[in-house]
Amino acid sequence: MDNANTLLVRLKAYDARRGHVLRRYTYAGIKFQEERGWYRVVKPVADYLRTVHQLPSDTYSPLAFDVCTEAEAKALDATEADEAKTKRSASDELKLSPARPAGTLTTEDIPKQAVHTPEERDGRRSRREKEN
């Protein structure tokens, strides 16, 4: 099989939040598994897989496969590897991320200008009602 008539395909990584819910898919006797990564297939198989959606009955669901040339697949892998690396290291200048104080949050913890008495709230409500 020469590489000119083939493409690389892979099932997109499981991510329910984005609608990527397929973990395996079988077509033309080939069982595609998400964890296996890239498969080299002939162009007609790749062309079909390019149209497969995560939910077969929903044409608006995300596509199920990445279909690429070898160069595009290598670039995609490199991009994903860069994104997977830790963005911050211990030697970086890091701002403090303050934790919430332990215990229960009470009205005393809220700034005074944000606290409205029931009378103030009723006054605002009645003004709004008067405008309407």
GROMACS .gro file of C-alpha atoms in nm:
model
  132
    1MET     CA    1   0.000   0.000   0.000
    2ASP     CA    2   0.169   0.324  -0.109
    3ASN     CA    3   0.134   0.632   0.110
    4ALA     CA    4   0.004   0.849  -0.178
    5ASN     CA    5  -0.337   0.676  -0.170
    6THR     CA    6  -0.371   0.665   0.209
    7LEU     CA    7  -0.464   0.901   0.488
    8LEU     CA    8  -0.431   0.888   0.865
    9VAL     CA    9  -0.749   0.874   1.073
   10ARG     CA   10  -0.819   0.854   1.444
   11LEU     CA   11  -1.124   0.856   1.663
   12LYS     CA   12  -1.137   1.187   1.851
   13ALA     CA   13  -1.047   1.164   2.220
   14TYR     CA   14  -1.339   1.107   2.459
   15ASP     CA   15  -1.466   1.438   2.592
   16ALA     CA   16  -1.835   1.429   2.685
   17ARG     CA   17  -1.837   1.804   2.750
   18ARG     CA   18  -1.758   1.865   2.381
   19GLY     CA   19  -1.985   1.587   2.260
   20HIS     CA   20  -1.703   1.343   2.177
   21VAL     CA   21  -1.858   1.026   2.320
   22LEU     CA   22  -1.747   0.746   2.082
   23ARG     CA   23  -1.473   0.520   2.217
   24ARG     CA   24  -1.476   0.267   1.933
   25TYR     CA   25  -1.617   0.244   1.583
   26THR     CA   26  -1.609  -0.035   1.325
   27TYR     CA   27  -1.616   0.026   0.951
   28ALA     CA   28  -1.506  -0.192   0.657
   29GLY     CA   29  -1.380  -0.456   0.898
   30ILE     CA   30  -1.153  -0.211   1.082
   31LYS     CA   31  -1.218  -0.159   1.452
   32PHE     CA   32  -1.111   0.196   1.542
   33GLN     CA   33  -1.035   0.248   1.911
   34GLU     CA   34  -0.979   0.589   2.062
   35GLU     CA   35  -0.683   0.481   2.277
   36ARG     CA   36  -0.493   0.332   1.983
   37GLY     CA   37  -0.446   0.663   1.805
   38TRP     CA   38  -0.378   0.693   1.431
   39TYR     CA   39  -0.470   0.433   1.168
   40ARG     CA   40  -0.349   0.441   0.808
   41VAL     CA   41  -0.640   0.371   0.572
   42VAL     CA   42  -0.708   0.392   0.198
   43LYS     CA   43  -0.862   0.713   0.066
   44PRO     CA   44  -1.221   0.581   0.014
   45VAL     CA   45  -1.236   0.463   0.379
   46ALA     CA   46  -1.096   0.798   0.499
   47ASP     CA   47  -1.349   0.986   0.286
   48TYR     CA   48  -1.634   0.795   0.450
   49LEU     CA   49  -1.494   0.842   0.804
   50ARG     CA   50  -1.468   1.217   0.737
   51THR     CA   51  -1.853   1.223   0.735
   52VAL     CA   52  -1.916   1.016   1.051
   53HIS     CA   53  -2.071   1.205   1.343
   54GLN     CA   54  -2.046   1.126   1.716
   55LEU     CA   55  -2.421   1.052   1.724
   56PRO     CA   56  -2.525   0.870   1.404
   57SER     CA   57  -2.882   1.006   1.409
   58ASP     CA   58  -2.772   1.369   1.469
   59THR     CA   59  -2.604   1.550   1.179
   60TYR     CA   60  -2.536   1.847   1.411
   61SER     CA   61  -2.328   1.642   1.656
   62PRO     CA   62  -1.948   1.679   1.630
   63LEU     CA   63  -1.753   1.476   1.376
   64ALA     CA   64  -1.611   1.151   1.515
   65PHE     CA   65  -1.277   1.131   1.332
   66ASP     CA   66  -0.970   1.338   1.264
   67VAL     CA   67  -0.875   1.268   0.900
   68CYS     CA   68  -0.534   1.403   0.796
   69THR     CA   69  -0.235   1.364   0.571
   70GLU     CA   70   0.079   1.243   0.743
   71ALA     CA   71   0.220   1.597   0.770
   72GLU     CA   72  -0.106   1.732   0.915
   73ALA     CA   73  -0.119   1.446   1.168
   74LYS     CA   74   0.238   1.517   1.282
   75ALA     CA   75   0.156   1.887   1.323
   76LEU     CA   76  -0.161   1.801   1.518
   77ASP     CA   77   0.037   1.567   1.746
   78ALA     CA   78   0.301   1.836   1.806
   79THR     CA   79   0.034   2.096   1.892
   80GLU     CA   80  -0.137   1.858   2.134
   81ALA     CA   81   0.197   1.770   2.297
   82ASP     CA   82   0.269   2.142   2.351
   83GLU     CA   83  -0.076   2.195   2.503
   84ALA     CA   84  -0.031   1.896   2.734
   85LYS     CA   85   0.290   2.037   2.883
   86THR     CA   86   0.267   2.228   3.209
   87LYS     CA   87   0.238   2.596   3.131
   88ARG     CA   88   0.385   2.714   3.463
   89SER     CA   89   0.693   2.596   3.642
   90ALA     CA   90   0.808   2.650   4.000
   91SER     CA   91   1.070   2.902   3.887
   92ASP     CA   92   0.808   3.128   3.723
   93GLU     CA   93   0.690   3.444   3.895
   94LEU     CA   94   0.350   3.330   4.024
   95LYS     CA   95   0.090   3.556   4.183
   96LEU     CA   96  -0.067   3.436   4.505
   97SER     CA   97  -0.401   3.259   4.463
   98PRO     CA   98  -0.581   3.340   4.789
   99ALA     CA   99  -0.795   3.071   4.948
  100ARG     CA  100  -1.135   3.142   5.093
  101PRO     CA  101  -1.137   3.187   5.468
  102ALA     CA  102  -1.232   2.876   5.660
  103GLY     CA  103  -1.578   2.868   5.806
  104THR     CA  104  -1.914   2.996   5.699
  105LEU     CA  105  -1.960   3.316   5.501
  106THR     CA  106  -2.192   3.556   5.683
  107THR     CA  107  -2.340   3.897   5.600
  108GLU     CA  108  -2.066   4.058   5.812
  109ASP     CA  109  -1.815   3.935   5.552
  110ILE     CA  110  -1.992   4.122   5.269
  111PRO     CA  111  -1.882   4.483   5.208
  112LYS     CA  112  -2.130   4.732   5.356
  113GLN     CA  113  -2.213   4.904   5.024
  114ALA     CA  114  -2.334   4.569   4.885
  115VAL     CA  115  -2.575   4.504   5.175
  116HIS     CA  116  -2.925   4.646   5.140
  117THR     CA  117  -3.183   4.650   5.412
  118PRO     CA  118  -3.529   4.511   5.333
  119GLU     CA  119  -3.660   4.869   5.326
  120GLU     CA  120  -3.401   4.968   5.064
  121ARG     CA  121  -3.490   4.665   4.854
  122ASP     CA  122  -3.863   4.743   4.884
  123GLY     CA  123  -3.797   5.105   4.790
  124ARG     CA  124  -3.612   5.002   4.476
  125ARG     CA  125  -3.884   4.755   4.386
  126SER     CA  126  -4.159   5.014   4.430
  127ARG     CA  127  -3.970   5.267   4.213
  128ARG     CA  128  -3.942   5.005   3.938
  129GLU     CA  129  -4.309   4.923   3.968
  130LYS     CA  130  -4.395   5.296   3.948
  131GLU     CA  131  -4.194   5.331   3.624
  132ASN     CA  132  -4.394   5.052   3.460
   0.00000   0.00000   0.00000
